[in-house]
PDB file of C-alpha atoms in Angstrom:
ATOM      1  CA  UNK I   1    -100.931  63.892 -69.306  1.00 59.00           C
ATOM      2  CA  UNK I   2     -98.481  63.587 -66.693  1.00 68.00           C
ATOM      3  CA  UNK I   3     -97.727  67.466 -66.669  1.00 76.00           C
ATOM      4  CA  UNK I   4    -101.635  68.085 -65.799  1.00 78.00           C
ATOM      5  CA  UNK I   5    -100.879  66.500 -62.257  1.00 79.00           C
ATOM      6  CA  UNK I   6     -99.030  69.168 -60.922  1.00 85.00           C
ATOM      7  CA  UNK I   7    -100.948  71.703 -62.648  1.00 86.00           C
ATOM      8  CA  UNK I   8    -104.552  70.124 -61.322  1.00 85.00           C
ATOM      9  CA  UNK I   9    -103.033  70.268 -57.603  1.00 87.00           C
ATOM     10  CA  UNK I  10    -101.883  73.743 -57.847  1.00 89.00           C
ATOM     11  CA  UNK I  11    -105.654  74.847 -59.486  1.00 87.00           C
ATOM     12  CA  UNK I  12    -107.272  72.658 -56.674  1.00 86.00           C
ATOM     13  CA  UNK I  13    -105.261  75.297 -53.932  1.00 88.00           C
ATOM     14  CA  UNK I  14    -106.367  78.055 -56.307  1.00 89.00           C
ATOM     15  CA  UNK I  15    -110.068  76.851 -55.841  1.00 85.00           C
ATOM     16  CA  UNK I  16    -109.595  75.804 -51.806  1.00 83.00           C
ATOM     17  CA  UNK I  17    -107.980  79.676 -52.152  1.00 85.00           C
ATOM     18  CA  UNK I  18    -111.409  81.070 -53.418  1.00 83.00           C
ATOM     19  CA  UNK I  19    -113.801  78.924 -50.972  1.00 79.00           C
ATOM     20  CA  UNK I  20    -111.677  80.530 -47.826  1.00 79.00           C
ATOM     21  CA  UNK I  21    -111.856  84.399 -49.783  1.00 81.00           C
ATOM     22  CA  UNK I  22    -115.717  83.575 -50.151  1.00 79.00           C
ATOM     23  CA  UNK I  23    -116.044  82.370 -46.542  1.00 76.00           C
ATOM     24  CA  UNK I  24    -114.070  85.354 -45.683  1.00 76.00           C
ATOM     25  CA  UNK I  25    -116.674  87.818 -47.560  1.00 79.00           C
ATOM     26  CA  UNK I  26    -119.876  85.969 -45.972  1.00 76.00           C
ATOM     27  CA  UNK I  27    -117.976  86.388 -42.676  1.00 73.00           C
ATOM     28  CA  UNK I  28    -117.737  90.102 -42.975  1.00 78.00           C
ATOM     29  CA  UNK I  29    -121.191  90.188 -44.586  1.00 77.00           C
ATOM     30  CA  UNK I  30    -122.405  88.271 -41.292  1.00 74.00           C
ATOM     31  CA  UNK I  31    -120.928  91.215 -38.872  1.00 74.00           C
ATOM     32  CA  UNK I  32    -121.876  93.389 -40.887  1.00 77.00           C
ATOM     33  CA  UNK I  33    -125.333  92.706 -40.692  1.00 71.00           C
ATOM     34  CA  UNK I  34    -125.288  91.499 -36.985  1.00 71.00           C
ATOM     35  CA  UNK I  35    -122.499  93.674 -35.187  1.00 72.00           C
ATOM     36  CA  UNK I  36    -123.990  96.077 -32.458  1.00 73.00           C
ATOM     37  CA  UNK I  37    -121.872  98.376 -30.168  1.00 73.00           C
ATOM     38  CA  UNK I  38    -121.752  97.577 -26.646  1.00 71.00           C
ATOM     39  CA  UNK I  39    -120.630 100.882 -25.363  1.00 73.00           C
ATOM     40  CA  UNK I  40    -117.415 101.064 -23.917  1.00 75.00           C
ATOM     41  CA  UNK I  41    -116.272  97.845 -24.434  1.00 77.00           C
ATOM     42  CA  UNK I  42    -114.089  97.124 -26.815  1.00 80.00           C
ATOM     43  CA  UNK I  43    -114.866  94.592 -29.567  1.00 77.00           C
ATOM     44  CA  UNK I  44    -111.802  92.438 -31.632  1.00 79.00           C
ATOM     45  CA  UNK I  45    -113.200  92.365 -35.370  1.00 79.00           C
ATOM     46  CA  UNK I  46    -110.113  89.848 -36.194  1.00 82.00           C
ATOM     47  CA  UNK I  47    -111.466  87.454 -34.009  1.00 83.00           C
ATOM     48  CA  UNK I  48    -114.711  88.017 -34.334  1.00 78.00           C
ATOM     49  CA  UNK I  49    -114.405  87.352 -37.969  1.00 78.00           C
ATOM     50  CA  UNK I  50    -112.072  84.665 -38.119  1.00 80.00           C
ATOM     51  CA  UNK I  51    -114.819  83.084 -35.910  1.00 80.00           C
ATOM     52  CA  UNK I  52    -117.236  83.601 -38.520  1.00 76.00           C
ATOM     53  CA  UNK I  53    -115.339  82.586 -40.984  1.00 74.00           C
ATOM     54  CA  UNK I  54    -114.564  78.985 -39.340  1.00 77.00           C
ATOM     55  CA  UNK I  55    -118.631  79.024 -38.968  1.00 73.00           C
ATOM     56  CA  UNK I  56    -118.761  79.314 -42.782  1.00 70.00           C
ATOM     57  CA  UNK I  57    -116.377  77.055 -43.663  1.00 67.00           C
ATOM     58  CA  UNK I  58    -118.011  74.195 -41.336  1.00 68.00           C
ATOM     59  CA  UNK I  59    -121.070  74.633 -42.761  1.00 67.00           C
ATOM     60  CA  UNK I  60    -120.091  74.912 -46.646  1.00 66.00           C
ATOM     61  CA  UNK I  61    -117.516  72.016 -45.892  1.00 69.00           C
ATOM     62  CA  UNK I  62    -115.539  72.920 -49.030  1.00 72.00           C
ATOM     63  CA  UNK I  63    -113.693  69.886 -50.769  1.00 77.00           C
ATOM     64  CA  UNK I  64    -112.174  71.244 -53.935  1.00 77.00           C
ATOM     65  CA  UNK I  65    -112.308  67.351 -55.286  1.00 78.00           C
ATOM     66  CA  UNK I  66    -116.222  67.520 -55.731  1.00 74.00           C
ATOM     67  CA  UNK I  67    -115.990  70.860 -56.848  1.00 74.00           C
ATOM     68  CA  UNK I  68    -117.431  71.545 -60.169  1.00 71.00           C
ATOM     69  CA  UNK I  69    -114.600  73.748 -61.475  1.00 77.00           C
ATOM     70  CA  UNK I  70    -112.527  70.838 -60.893  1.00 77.00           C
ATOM     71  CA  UNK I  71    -114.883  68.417 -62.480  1.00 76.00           C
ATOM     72  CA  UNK I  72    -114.986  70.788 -65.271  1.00 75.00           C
ATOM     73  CA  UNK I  73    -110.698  71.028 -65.753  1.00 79.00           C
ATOM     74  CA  UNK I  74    -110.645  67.258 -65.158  1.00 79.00           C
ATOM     75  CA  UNK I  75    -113.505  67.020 -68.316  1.00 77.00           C
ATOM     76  CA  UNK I  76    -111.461  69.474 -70.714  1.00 77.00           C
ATOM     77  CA  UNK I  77    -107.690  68.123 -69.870  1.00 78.00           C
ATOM     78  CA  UNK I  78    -109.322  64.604 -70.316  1.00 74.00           C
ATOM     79  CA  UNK I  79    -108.617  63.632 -66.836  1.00 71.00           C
ATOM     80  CA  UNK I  80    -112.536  62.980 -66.407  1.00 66.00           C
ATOM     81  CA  UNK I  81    -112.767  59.407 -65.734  1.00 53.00           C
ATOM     82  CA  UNK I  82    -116.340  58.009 -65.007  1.00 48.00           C
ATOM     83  CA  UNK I  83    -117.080  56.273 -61.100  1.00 46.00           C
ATOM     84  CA  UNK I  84    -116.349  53.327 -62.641  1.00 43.00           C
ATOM     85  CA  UNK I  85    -113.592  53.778 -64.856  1.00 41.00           C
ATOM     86  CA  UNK I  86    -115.039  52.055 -67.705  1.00 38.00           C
ATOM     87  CA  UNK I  87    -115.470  54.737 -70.369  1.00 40.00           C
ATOM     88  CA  UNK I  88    -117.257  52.806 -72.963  1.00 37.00           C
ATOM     89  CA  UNK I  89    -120.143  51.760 -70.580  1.00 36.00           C
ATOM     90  CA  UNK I  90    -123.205  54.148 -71.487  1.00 37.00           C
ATOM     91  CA  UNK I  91    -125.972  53.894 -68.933  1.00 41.00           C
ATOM     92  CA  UNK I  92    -129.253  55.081 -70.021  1.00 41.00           C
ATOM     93  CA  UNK I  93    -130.845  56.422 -67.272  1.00 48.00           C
ATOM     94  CA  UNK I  94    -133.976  58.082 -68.597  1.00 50.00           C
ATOM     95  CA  UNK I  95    -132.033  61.442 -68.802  1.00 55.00           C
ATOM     96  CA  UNK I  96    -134.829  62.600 -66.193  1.00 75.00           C
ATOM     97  CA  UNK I  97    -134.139  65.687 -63.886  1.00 84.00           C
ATOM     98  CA  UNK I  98    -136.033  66.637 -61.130  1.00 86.00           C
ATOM     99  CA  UNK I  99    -135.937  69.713 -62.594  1.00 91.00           C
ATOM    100  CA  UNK I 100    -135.755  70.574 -66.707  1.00 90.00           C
ATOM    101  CA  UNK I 101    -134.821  74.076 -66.323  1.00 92.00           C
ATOM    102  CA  UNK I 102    -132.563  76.613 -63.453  1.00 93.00           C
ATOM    103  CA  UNK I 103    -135.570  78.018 -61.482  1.00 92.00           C
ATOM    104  CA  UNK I 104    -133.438  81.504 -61.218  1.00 93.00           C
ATOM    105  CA  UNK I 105    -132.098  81.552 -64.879  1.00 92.00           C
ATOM    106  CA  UNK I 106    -134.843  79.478 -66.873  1.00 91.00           C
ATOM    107  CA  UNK I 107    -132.455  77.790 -68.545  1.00 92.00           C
ATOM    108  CA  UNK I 108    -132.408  74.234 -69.337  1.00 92.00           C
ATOM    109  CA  UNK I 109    -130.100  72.488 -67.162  1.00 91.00           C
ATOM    110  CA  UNK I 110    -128.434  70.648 -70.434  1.00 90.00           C
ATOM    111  CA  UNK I 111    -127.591  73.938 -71.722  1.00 90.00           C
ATOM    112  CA  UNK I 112    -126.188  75.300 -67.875  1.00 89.00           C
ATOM    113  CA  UNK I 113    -122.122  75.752 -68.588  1.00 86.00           C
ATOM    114  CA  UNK I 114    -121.667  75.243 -64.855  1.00 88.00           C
ATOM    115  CA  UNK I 115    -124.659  73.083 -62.979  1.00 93.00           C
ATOM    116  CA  UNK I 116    -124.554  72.606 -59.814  1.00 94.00           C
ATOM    117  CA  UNK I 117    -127.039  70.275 -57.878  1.00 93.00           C
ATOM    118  CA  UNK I 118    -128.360  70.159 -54.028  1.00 93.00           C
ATOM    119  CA  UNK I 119    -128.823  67.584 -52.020  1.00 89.00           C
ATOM    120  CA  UNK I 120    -132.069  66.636 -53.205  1.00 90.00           C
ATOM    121  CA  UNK I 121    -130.812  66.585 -56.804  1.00 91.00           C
ATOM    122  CA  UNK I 122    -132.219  69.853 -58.313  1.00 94.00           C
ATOM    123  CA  UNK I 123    -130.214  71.763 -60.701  1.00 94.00           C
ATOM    124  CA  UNK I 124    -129.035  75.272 -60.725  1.00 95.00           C
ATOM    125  CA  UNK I 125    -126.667  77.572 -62.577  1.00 92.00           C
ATOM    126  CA  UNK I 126    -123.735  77.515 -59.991  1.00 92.00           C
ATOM    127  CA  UNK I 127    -123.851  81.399 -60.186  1.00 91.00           C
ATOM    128  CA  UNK I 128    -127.139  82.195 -59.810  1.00 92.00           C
ATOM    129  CA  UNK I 129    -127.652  79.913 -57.225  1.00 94.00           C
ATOM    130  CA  UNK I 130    -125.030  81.122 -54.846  1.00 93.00           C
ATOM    131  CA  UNK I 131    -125.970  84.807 -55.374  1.00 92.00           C
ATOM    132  CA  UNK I 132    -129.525  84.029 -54.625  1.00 93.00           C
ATOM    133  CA  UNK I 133    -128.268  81.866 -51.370  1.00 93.00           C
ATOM    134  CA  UNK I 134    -125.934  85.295 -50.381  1.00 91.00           C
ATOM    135  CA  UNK I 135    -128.815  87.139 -50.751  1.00 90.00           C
ATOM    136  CA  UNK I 136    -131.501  85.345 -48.840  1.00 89.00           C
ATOM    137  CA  UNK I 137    -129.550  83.710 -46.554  1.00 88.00           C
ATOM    138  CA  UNK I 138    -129.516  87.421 -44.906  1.00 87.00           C
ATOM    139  CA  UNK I 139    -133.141  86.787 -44.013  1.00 87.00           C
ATOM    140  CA  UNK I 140    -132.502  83.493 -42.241  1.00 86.00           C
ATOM    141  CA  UNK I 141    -132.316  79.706 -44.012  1.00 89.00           C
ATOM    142  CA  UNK I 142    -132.989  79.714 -47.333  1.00 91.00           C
ATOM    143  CA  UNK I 143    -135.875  77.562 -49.128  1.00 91.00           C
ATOM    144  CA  UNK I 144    -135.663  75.616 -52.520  1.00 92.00           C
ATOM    145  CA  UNK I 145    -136.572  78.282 -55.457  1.00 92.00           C
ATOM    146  CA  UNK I 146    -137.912  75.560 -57.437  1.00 89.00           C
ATOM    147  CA  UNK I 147    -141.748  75.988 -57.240  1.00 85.00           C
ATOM    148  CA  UNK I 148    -143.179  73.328 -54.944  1.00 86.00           C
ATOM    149  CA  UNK I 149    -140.363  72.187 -52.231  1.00 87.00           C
ATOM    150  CA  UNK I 150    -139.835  72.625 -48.825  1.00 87.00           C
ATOM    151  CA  UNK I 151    -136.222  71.740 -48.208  1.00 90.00           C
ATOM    152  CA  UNK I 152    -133.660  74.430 -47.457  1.00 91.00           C
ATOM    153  CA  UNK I 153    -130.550  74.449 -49.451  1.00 92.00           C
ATOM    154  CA  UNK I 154    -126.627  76.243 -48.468  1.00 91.00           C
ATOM    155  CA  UNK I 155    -124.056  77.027 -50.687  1.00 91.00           C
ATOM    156  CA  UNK I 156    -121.946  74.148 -48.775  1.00 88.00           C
ATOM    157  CA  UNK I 157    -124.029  71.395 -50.285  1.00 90.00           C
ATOM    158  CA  UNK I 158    -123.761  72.194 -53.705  1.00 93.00           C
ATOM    159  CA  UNK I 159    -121.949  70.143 -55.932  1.00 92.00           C
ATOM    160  CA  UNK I 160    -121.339  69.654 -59.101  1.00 91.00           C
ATOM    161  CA  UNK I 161    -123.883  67.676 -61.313  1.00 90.00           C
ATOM    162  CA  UNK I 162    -122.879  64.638 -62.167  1.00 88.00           C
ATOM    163  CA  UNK I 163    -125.994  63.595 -63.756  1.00 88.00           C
ATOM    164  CA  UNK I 164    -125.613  66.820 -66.455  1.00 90.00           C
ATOM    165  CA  UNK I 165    -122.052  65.611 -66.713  1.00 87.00           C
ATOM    166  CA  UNK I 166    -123.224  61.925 -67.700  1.00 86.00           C
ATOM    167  CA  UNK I 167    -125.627  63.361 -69.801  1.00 87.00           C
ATOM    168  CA  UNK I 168    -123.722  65.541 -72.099  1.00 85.00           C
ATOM    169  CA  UNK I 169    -120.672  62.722 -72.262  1.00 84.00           C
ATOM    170  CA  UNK I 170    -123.573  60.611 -73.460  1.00 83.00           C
ATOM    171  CA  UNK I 171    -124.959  62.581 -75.708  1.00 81.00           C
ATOM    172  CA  UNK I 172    -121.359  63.270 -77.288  1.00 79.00           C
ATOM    173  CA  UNK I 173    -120.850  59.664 -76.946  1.00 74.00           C
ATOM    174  CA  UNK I 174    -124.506  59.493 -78.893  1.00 74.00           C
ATOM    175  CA  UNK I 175    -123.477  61.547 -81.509  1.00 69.00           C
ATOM    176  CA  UNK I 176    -119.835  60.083 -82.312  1.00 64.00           C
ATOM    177  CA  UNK I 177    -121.278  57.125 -82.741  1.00 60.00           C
ATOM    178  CA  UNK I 178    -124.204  58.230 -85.447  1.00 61.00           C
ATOM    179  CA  UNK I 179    -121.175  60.259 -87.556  1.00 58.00           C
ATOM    180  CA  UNK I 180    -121.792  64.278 -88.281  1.00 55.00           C
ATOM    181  CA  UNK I 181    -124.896  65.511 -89.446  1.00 51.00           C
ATOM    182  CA  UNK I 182    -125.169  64.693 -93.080  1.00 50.00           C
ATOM    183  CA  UNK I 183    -126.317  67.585 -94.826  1.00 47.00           C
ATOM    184  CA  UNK I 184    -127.301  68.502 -98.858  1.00 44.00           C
ATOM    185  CA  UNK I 185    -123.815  69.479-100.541  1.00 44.00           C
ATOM    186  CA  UNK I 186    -122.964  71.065-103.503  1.00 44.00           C
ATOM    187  CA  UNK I 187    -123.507  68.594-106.136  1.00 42.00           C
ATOM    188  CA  UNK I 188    -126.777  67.257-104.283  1.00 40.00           C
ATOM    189  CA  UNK I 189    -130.285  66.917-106.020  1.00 45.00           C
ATOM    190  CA  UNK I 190    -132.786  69.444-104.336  1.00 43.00           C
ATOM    191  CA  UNK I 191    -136.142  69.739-105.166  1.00 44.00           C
ATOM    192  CA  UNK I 192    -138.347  72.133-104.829  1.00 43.00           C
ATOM    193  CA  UNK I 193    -141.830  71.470-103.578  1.00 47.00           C
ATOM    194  CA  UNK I 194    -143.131  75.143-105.489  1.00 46.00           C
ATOM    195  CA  UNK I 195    -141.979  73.847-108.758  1.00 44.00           C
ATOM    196  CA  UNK I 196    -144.549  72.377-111.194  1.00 45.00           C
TER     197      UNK I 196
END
């Protein structure tokens, strides 16, 4: 456990790494889609990129320690330890969602490898979410896709879902607890109901 330290940091610069690349892309992507010639003059991309750039990373506010790939390595290296550090408290809380399914994938969020929630709570598929947000995001601020809200949502205040995270420890926790699934074996009595 104590060699996962070292190894966590250095993944937590590899993630910091990506947020700046992806800030980088939306920057270009931004004067791209807003540059405009102003005849003679001459225009400094550097600058005017590494302006957008610091825009970008503002808004997303990028902190690799709420990140859900780090959330997941901490899960899988059994770093994971729950708000308040008591591992055999299981909260029940209604396993309610604001949303049961991704509203860009369709699939339910239990079954979402990498959920991601905004700041109203509402669940997406971390990829399809931030490909949808690049996309409209082009248009101007970009709306909720679930089907019947009105808040806008940014790829900076995505994070990962806790909640889903709780929910599947539980539901491991759930099923250590009951044993495996007991099914018919070799020597078992079956009967069949077509029989006579």
């Amino acid at each position: 456990m104590e060699k996962l330290g070292p190894l966590r940091e250095l993944y937590k610069g590899i993630l910091t790494l990506q947020a700046d690349t992806e800030s980088h892309e939306l920057a270009l992507i931004g004067l791209k889609s807003g540059y405009a010639a102003h005849g003679a003059q001459t225009t400094n991309f550097e600058v005017d990129i590494k302006r957008l750039q610091v825009n970008q990373n503002q808004q997303r506010n990028f902190d690799p320690e709420t990140s859900l790939e780090l959330a997941n390595f901490d899960e899988k290296t059994g770093l994971a330890v729950p708000a308040n550090g008591d591992e055999d408290v299981v909260v029940d809380d209604g396993g309610a969602f604001m949303n049961e399914k991704c509203p860009l994938t369709a699939r339910l969020v239990m079954d979402l490898e990498d959920p991601v929630e905004d700041a109203k709570g509402f669940i997406y598929s971390k990829f399809a979410i931030e490909q949808h947000i690049r996309q409209e995001s082009r248009k101007g601020p970009v709306k909720c896709p679930v089907s019947g809200t009105s808040h806008y949502i940014s790829i900076g205040e995505l994070k990962a879902s806790e909640s889903i995270f709780r929910a599947k420890r539980r539901a491991r926790f759930t099923q250590t607890e009951r044993g495996p699934p007991k099914h018919a074996g070799r020597d078992s009595q079956v009967l069949d109901a077509d029989e006579d």
